[in-house]
XYZ file of N, CA and C in Angstrom:
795
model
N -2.693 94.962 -29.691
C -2.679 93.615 -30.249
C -3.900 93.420 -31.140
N -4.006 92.844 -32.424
C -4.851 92.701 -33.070
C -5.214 90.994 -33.482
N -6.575 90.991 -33.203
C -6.718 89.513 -33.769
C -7.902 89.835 -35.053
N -7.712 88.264 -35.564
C -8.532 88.034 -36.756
C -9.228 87.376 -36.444
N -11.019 87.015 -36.442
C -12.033 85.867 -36.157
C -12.994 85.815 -37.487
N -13.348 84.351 -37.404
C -14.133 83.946 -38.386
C -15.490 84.180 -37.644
N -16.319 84.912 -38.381
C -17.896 85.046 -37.476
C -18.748 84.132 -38.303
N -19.265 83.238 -37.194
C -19.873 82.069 -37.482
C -21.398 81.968 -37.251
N -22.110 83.739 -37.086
C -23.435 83.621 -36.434
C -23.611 82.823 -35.361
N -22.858 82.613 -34.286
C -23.062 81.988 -33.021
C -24.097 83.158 -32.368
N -25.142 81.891 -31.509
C -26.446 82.872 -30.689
C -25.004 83.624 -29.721
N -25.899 84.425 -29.319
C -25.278 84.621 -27.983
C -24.873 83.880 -26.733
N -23.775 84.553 -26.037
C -23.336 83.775 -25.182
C -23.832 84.184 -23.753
N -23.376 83.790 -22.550
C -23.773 84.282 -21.340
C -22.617 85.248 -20.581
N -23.095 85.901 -19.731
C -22.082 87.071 -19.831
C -21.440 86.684 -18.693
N -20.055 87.147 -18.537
C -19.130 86.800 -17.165
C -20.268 87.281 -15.680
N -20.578 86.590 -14.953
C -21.524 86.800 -14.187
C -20.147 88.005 -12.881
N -19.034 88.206 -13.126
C -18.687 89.420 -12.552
C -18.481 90.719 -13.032
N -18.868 90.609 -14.303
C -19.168 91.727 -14.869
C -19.839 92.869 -13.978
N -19.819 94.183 -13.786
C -20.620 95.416 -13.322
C -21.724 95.345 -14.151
N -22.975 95.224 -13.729
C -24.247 94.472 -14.172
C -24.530 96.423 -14.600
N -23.901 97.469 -13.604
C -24.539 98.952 -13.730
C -23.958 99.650 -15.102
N -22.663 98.726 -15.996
C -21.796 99.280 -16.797
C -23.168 99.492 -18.013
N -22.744 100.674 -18.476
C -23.982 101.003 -19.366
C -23.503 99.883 -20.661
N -22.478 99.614 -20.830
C -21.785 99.023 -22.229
C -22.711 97.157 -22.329
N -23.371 97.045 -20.618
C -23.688 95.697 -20.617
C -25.357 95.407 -21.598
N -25.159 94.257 -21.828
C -26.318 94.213 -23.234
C -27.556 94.803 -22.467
N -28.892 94.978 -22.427
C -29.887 95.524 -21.966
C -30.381 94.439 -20.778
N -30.536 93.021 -21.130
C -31.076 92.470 -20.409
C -29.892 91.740 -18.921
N -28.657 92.261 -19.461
C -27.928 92.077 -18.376
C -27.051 90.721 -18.453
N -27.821 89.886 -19.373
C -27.319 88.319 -19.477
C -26.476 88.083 -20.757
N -27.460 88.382 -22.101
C -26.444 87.743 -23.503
C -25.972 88.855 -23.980
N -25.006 88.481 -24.303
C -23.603 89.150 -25.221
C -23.263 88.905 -26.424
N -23.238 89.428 -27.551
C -22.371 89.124 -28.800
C -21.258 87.886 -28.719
N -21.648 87.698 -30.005
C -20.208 86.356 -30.235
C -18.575 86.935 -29.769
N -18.578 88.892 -29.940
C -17.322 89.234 -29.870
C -17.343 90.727 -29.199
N -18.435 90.557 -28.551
C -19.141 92.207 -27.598
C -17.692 92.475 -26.799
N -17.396 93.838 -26.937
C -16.343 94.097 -26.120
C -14.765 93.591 -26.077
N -15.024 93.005 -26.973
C -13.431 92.330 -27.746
C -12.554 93.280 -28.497
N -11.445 94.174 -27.582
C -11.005 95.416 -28.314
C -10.153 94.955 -29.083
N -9.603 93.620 -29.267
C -8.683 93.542 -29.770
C -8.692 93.185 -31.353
N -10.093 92.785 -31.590
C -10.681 92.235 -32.702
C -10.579 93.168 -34.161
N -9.973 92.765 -34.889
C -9.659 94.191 -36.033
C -9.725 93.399 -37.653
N -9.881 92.066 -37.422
C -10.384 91.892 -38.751
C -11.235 90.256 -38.927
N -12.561 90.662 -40.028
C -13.220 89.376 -39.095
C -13.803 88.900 -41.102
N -13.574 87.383 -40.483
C -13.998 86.908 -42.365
C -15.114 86.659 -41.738
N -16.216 86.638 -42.804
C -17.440 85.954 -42.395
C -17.794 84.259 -42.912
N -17.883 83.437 -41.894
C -18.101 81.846 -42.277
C -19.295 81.633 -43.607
N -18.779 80.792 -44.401
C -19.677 80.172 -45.121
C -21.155 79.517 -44.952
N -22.455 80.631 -45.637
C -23.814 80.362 -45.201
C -23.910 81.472 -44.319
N -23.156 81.758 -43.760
C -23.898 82.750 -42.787
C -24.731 84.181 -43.157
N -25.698 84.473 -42.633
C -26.878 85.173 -43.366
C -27.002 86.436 -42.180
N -26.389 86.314 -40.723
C -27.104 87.328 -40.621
C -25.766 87.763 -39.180
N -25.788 88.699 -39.340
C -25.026 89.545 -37.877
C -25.507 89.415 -36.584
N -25.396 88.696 -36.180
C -26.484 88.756 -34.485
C -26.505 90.114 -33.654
N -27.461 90.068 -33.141
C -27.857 91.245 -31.893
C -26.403 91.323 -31.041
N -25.926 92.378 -31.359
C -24.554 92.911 -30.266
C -23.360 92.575 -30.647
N -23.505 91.777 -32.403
C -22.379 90.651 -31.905
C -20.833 91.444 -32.121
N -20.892 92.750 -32.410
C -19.247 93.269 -32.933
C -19.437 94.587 -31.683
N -20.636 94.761 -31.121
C -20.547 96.068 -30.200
C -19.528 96.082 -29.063
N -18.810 97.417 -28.752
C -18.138 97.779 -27.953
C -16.683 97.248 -28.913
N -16.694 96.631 -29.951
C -15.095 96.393 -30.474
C -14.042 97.675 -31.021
N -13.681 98.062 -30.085
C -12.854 99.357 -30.496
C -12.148 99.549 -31.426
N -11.526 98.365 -31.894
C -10.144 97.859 -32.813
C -10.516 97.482 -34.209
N -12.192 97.348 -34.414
C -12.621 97.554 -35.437
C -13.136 98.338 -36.304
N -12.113 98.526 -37.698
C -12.289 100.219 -38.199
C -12.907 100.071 -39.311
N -13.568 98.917 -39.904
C -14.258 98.988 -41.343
C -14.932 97.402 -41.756
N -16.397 97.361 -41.889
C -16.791 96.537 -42.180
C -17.085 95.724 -44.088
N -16.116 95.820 -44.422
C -15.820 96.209 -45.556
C -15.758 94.518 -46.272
N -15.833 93.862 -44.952
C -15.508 92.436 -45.268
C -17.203 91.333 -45.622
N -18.021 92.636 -44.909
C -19.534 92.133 -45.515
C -19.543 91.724 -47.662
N -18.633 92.453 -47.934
C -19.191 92.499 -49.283
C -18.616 91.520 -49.870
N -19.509 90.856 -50.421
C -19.440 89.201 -50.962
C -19.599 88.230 -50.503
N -20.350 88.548 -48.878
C -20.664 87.775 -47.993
C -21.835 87.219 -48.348
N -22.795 86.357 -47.677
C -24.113 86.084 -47.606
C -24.925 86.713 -47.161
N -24.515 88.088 -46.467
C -25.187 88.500 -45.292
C -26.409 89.241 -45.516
N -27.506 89.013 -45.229
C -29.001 90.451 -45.614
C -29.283 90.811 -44.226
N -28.973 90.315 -43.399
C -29.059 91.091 -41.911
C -28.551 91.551 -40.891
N -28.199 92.934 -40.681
C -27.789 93.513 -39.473
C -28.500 93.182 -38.433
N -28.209 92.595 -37.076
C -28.820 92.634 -36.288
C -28.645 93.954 -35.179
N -29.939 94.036 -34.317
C -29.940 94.964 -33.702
C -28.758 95.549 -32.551
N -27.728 96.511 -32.534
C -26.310 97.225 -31.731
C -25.813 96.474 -32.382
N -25.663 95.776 -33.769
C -24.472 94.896 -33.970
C -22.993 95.029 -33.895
N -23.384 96.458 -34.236
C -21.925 97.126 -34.786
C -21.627 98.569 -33.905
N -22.594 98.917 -32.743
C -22.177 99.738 -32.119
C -21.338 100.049 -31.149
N -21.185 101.801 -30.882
C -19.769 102.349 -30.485
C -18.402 101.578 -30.845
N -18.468 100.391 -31.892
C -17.643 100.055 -32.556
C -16.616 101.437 -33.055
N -15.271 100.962 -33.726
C -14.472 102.425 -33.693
C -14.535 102.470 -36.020
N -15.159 101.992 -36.355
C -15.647 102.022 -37.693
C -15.789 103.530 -38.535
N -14.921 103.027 -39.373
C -14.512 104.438 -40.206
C -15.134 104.813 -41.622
N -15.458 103.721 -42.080
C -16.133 103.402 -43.387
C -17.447 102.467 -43.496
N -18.401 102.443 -43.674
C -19.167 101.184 -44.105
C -19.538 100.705 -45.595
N -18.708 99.603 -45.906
C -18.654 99.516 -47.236
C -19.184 97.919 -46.927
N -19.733 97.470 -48.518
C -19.677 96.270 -48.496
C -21.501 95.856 -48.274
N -22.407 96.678 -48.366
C -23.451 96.271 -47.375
C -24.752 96.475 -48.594
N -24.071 96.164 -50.210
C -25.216 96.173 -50.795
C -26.121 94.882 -50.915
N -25.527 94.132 -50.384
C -26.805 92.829 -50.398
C -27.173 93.190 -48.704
N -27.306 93.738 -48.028
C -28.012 93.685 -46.887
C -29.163 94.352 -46.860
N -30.468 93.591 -46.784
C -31.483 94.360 -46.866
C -32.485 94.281 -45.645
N -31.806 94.563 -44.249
C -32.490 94.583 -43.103
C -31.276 95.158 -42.218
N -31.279 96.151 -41.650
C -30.470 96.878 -40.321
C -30.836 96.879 -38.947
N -30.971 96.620 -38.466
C -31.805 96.484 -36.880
C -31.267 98.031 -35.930
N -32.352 98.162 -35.243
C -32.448 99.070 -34.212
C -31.113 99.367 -33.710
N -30.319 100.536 -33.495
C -29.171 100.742 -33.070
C -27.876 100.244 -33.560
N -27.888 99.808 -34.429
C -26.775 99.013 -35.332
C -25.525 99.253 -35.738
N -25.314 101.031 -36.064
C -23.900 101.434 -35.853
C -24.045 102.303 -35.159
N -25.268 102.990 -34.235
C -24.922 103.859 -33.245
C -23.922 104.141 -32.554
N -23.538 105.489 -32.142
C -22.366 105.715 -31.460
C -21.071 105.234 -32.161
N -21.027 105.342 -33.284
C -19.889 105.021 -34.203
C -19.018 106.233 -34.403
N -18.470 106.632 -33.217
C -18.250 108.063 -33.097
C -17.149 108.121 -34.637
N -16.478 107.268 -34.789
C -15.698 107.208 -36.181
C -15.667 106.952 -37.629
N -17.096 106.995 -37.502
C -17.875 106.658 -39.027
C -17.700 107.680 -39.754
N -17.299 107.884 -41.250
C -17.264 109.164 -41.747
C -18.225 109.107 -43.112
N -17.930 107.402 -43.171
C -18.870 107.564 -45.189
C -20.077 106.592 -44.686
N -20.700 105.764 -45.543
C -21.538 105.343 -46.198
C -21.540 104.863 -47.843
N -20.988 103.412 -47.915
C -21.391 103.421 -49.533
C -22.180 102.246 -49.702
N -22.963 102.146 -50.764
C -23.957 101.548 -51.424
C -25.259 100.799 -50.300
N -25.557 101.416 -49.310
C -26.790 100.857 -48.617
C -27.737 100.404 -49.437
N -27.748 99.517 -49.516
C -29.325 98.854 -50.520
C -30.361 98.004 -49.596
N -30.569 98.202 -48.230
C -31.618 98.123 -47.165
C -32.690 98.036 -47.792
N -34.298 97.113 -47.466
C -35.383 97.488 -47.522
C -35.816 97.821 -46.715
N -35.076 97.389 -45.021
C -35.882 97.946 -43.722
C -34.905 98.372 -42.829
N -34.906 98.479 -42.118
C -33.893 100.088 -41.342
C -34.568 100.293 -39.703
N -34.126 99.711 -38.902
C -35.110 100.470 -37.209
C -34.192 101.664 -36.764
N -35.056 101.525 -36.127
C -34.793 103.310 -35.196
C -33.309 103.790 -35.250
N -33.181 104.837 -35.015
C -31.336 105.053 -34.263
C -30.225 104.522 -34.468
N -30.283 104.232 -36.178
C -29.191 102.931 -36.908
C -27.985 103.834 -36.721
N -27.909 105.079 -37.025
C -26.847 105.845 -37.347
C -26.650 107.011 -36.097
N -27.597 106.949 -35.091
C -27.573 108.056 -34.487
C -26.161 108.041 -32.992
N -25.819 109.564 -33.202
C -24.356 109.801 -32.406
C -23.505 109.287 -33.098
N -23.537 109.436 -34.743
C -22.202 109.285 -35.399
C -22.044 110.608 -36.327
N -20.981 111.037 -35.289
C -20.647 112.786 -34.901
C -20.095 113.182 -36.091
N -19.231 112.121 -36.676
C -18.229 112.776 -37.576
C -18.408 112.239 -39.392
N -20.129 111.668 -39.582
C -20.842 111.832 -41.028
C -20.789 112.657 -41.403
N -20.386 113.017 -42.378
C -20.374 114.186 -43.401
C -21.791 113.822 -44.061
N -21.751 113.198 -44.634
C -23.227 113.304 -45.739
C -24.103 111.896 -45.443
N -25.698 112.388 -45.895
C -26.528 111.299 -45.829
C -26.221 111.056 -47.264
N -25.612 109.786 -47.986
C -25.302 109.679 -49.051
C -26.105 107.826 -49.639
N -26.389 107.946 -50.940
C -27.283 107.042 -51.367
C -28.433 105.983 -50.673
N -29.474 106.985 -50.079
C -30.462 106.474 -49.839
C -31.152 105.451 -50.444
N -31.071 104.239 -49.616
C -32.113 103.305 -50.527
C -33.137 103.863 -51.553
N -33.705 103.269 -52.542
C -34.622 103.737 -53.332
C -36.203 103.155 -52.945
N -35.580 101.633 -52.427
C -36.268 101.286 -51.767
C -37.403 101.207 -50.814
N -36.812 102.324 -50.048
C -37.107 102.934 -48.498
C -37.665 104.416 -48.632
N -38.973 104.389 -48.332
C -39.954 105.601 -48.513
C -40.120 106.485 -47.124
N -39.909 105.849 -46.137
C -39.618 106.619 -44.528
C -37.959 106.732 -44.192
N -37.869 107.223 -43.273
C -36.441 107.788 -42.974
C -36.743 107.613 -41.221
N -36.357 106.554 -40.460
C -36.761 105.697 -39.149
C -36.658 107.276 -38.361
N -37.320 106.666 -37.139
C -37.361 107.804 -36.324
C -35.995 108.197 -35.451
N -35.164 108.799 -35.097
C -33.622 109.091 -34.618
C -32.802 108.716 -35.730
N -33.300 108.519 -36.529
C -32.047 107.757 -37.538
C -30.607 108.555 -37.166
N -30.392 109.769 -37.896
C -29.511 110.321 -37.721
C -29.086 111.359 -36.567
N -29.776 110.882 -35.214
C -29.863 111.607 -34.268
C -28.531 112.369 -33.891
N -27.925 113.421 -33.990
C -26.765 114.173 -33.173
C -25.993 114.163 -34.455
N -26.275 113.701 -35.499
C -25.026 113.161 -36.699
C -24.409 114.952 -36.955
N -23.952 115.387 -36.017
C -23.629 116.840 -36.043
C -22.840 117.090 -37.316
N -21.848 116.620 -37.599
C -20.735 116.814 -38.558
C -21.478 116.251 -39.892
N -23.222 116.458 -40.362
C -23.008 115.585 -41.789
C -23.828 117.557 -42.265
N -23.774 117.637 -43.192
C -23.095 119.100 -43.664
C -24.441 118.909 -44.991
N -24.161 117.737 -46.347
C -24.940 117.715 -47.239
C -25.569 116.542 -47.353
N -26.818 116.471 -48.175
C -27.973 115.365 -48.805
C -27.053 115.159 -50.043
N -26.689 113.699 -50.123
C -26.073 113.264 -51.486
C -26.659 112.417 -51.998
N -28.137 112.592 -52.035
C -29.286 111.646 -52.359
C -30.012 112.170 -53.316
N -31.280 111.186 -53.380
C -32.417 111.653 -54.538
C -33.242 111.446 -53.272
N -33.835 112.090 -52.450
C -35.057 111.947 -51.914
C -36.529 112.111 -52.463
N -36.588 111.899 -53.728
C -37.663 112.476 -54.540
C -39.064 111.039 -53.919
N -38.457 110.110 -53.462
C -39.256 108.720 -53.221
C -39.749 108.845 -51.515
N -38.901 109.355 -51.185
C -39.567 109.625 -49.264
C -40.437 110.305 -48.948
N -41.432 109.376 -48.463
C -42.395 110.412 -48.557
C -43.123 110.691 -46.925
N -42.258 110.148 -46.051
C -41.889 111.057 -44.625
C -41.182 110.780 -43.730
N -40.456 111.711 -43.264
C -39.448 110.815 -41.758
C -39.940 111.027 -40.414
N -39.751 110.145 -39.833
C -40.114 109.877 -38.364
C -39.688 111.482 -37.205
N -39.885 111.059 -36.128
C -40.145 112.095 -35.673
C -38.237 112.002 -35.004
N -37.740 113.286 -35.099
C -36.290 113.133 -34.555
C -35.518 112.490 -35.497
N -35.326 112.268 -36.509
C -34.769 111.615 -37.582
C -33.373 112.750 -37.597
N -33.637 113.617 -37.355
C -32.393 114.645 -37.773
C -32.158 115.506 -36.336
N -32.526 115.299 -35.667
C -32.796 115.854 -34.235
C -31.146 116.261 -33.854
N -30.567 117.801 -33.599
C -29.363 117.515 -33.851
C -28.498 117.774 -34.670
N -28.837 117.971 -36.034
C -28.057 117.803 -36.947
C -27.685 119.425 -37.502
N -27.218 119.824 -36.857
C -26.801 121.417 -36.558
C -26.465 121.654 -38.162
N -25.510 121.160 -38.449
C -24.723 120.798 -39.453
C -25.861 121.448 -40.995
N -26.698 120.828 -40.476
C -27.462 120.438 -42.061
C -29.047 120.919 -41.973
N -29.150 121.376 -41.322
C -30.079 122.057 -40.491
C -30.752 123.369 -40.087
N -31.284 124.120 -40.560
C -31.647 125.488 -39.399
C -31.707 125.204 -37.970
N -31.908 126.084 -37.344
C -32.119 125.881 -35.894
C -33.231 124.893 -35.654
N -34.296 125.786 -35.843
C -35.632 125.759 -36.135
C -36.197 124.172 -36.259
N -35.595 123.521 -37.298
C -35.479 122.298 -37.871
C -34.876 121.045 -36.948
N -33.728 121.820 -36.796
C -32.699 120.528 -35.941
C -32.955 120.206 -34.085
N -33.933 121.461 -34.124
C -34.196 121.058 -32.810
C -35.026 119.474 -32.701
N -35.169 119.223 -31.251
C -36.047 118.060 -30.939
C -37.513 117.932 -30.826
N -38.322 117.267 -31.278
C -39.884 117.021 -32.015
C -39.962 118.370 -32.476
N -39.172 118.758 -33.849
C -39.093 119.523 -34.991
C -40.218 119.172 -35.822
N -41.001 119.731 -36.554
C -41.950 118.975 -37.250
C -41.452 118.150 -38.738
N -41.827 116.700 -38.351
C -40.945 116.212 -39.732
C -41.098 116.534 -40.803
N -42.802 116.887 -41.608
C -42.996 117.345 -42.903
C -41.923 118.493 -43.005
N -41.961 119.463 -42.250
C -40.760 120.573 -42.309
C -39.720 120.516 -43.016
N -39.136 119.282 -42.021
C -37.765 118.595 -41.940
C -37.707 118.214 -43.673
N -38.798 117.594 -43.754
C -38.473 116.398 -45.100
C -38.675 117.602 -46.241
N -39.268 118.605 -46.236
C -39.136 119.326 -47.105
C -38.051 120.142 -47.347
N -37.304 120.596 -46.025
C -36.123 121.050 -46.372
C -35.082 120.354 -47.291
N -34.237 119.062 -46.700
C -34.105 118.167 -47.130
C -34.468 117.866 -48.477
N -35.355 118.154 -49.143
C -36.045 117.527 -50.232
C -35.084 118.817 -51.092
N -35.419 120.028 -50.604
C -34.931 121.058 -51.586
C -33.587 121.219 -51.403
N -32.715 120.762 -50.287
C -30.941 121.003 -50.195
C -30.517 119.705 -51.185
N -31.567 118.382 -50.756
C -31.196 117.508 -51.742
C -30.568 117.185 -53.558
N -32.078 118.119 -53.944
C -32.225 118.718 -55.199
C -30.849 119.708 -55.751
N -30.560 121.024 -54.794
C -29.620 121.816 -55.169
C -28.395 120.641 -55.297
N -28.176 120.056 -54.474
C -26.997 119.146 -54.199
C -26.808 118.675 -55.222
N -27.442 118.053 -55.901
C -27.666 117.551 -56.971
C -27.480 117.675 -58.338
N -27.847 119.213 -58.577
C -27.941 119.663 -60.045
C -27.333 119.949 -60.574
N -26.929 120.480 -61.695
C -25.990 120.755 -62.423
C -25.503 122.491 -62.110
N -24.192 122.285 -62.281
C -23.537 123.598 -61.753
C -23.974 124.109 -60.462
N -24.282 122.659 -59.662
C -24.807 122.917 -58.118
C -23.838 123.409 -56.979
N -22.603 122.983 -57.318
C -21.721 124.075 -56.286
C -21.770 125.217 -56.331
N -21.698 126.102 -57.522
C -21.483 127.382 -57.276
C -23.027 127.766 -57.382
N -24.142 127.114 -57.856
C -25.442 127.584 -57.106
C -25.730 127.530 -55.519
N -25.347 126.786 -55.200
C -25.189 126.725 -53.647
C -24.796 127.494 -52.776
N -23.599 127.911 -53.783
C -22.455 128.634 -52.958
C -23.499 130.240 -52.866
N -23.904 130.549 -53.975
C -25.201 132.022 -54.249
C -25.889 131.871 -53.742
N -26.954 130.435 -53.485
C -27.543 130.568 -52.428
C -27.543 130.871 -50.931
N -26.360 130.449 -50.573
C -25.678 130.735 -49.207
C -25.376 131.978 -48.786
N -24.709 132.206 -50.087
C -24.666 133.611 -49.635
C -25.621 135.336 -49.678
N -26.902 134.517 -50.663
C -27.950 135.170 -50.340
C -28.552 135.273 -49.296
N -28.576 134.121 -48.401
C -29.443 133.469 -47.353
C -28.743 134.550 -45.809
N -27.362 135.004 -45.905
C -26.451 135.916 -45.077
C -26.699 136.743 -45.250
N -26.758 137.657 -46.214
C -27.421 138.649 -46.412
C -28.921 139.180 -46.260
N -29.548 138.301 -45.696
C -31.135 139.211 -45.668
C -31.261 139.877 -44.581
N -30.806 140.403 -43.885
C -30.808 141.670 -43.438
C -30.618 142.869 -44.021
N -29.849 143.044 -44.822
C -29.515 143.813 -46.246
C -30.749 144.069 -46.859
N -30.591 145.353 -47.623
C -31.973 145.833 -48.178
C -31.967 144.517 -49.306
N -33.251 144.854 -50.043
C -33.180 144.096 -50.910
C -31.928 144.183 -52.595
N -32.159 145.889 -53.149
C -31.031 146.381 -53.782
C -29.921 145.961 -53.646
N -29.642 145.851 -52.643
C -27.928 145.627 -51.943
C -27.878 143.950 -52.358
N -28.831 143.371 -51.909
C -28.459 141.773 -51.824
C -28.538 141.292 -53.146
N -28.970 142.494 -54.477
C -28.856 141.555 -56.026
C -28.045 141.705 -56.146
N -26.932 143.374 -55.701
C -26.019 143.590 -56.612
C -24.966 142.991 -55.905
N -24.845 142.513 -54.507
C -23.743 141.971 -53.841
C -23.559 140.202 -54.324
N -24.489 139.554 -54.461
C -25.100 138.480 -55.021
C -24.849 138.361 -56.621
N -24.338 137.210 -57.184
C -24.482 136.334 -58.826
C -25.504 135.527 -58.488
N -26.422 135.616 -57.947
C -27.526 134.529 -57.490
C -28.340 134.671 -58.694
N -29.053 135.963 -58.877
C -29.492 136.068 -60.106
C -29.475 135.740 -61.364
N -28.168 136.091 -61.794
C -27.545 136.014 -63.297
C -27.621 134.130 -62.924
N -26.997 133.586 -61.936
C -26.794 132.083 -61.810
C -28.139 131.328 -62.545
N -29.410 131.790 -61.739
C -30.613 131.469 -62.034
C -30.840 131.418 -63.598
N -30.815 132.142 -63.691
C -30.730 132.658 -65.058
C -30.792 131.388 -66.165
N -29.861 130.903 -66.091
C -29.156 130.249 -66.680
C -29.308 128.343 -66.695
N -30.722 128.351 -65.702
C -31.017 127.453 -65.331
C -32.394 126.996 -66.029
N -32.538 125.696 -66.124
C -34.118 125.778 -67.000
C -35.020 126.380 -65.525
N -36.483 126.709 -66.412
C -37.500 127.386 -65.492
C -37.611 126.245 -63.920
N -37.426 125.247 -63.770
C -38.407 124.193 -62.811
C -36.959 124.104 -61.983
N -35.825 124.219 -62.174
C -34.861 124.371 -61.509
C -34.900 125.683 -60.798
N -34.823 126.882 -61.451
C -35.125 127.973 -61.332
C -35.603 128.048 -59.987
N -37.118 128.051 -60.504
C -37.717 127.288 -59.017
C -37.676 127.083 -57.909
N -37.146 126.067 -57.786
C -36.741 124.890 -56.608
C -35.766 125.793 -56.273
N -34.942 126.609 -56.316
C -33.702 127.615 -56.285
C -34.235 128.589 -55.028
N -35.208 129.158 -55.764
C -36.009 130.379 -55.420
C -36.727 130.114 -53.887
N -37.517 128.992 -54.254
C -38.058 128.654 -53.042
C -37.144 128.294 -51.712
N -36.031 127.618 -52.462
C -35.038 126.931 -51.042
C -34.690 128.482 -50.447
N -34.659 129.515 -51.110
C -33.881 130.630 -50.796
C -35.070 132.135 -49.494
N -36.354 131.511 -50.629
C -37.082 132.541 -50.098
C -38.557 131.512 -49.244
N -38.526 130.454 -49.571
C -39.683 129.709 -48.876
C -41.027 129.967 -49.585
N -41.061 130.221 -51.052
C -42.022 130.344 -51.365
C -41.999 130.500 -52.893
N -42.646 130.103 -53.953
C -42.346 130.031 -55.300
C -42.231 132.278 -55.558
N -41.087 132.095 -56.324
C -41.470 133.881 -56.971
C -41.055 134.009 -58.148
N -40.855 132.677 -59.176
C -40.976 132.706 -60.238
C -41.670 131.854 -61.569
């Protein structure tokens, strides 16, 4: 069954006092609840006139909701903190006038797959983290010079940087913790060192990016399999070379290093 609600920024309410106080799904302090916490049936919601901000919890646990898509053209600049978590959300669209996300906000969005136009100035902890099935960290605020600490904690399934990270200039600790996907080992483990992190990142970003960057990628990758291979073996098995080639010098570069960890041209 699906319903439609107008969200009116109502505070929170008080919670059915027979609720299982031990259910992990219950708000932290045990008492207030979202305007629509746990409402599976809830699947499409207008937002009321004036209203400015998402309250703390207020769409979490809504299973039946698959896309917040209805933010855009809203009033809204604030996510509040779990607003939108383990919600069943497939897309987040709509969220370029929002420029505040709160702590845990689409966590556990096990059904999140995109991201479009985030234009955030502030961002807390663990906004995105345990949303398994992100493919890409895609248009990073320009705004936003840190990258929160868990942000993308477990985001196993996000694969590429579809950003300019050229403006970040560090992420928190565990920001990628997890992220197998997009990751070395080395990297994705837990208290990984972030400069590390952000430098990797900085250079998958870049390739991602550039021109005739798929099939540079694709040479890079498959250089990166091969180093066990003498060195002989890995030019002539490899177009990595000739690819380079063909690239201005400062690209070149950035190529070389993502490949070998160290400038060699």
């Amino acid at each position: 069954m699906s319903k439609a609600v107008v969200y009116t920024g109502a505070d929170p309410t008080v919670a059915d006092p027979t609720y299982d106080s031990d259910d992990d799904s219950e708000n932290e302090d045990g008492e207030l609840w979202g305007e629509w916490q746990c409402d599976e049936e809830v699947t499409h919601v207008t937002i009321a006139d004036g209203v400015t901000e998402i309250k703390e919890d207020a769409f979490r646990f809504c299973k039946g909701l698959t896309n917040v898509s209805f933010l855009k053209g809203s009033a809204i600049t604030t996510i509040g903190k779990q607003a939108f978590g383990s919600s069943s959300i497939v897309s987040l669209q709509g969220v370029e006038g929002v420029r505040k996300i709160g702590k845990y906000a689409f966590s556990s969005c096990e059904d999140l797959r995109t991201i479009e136009g985030l234009g955030c100035e502030e961002m807390g902890e663990s906004c995105f983290m345990w949303c398994m099935l992100l493919e890409s960290m895609k248009g990073w605020p320009a705004s936003m010079t840190v990258i929160p600490a868990n942000c993308f904690w477990y985001c196993t399934g996000m694969t590429t940087v579809d950003c300019d990270l050229s403006r970040v200039t560090s992420i928190e600790l565990n920001a990628f913790a997890g992220c197998t996907s997009l990751l070395p080992p080395s990297l994705s483990d837990r208290d990984a060192d972030p400069a590390a992190v952000l430098a990797f990142l900085k250079r998958k970003s870049f390739l991602e990016r550039a021109p005739l960057r798929y099939a540079i990628y694709a040479c890079v990758l498959a250089a990166r399999k091969q180093e066990g291979k003498r060195v002989a073996e890995r030019r002539r098995a490899s177009p990595l070379a000739a690819r380079i080639a063909l690239l201005p010098k400062e690209m070149a570069r950035e190529i070389v290093e993502f490949v070998h960890g160290v400038a060699q041209i």
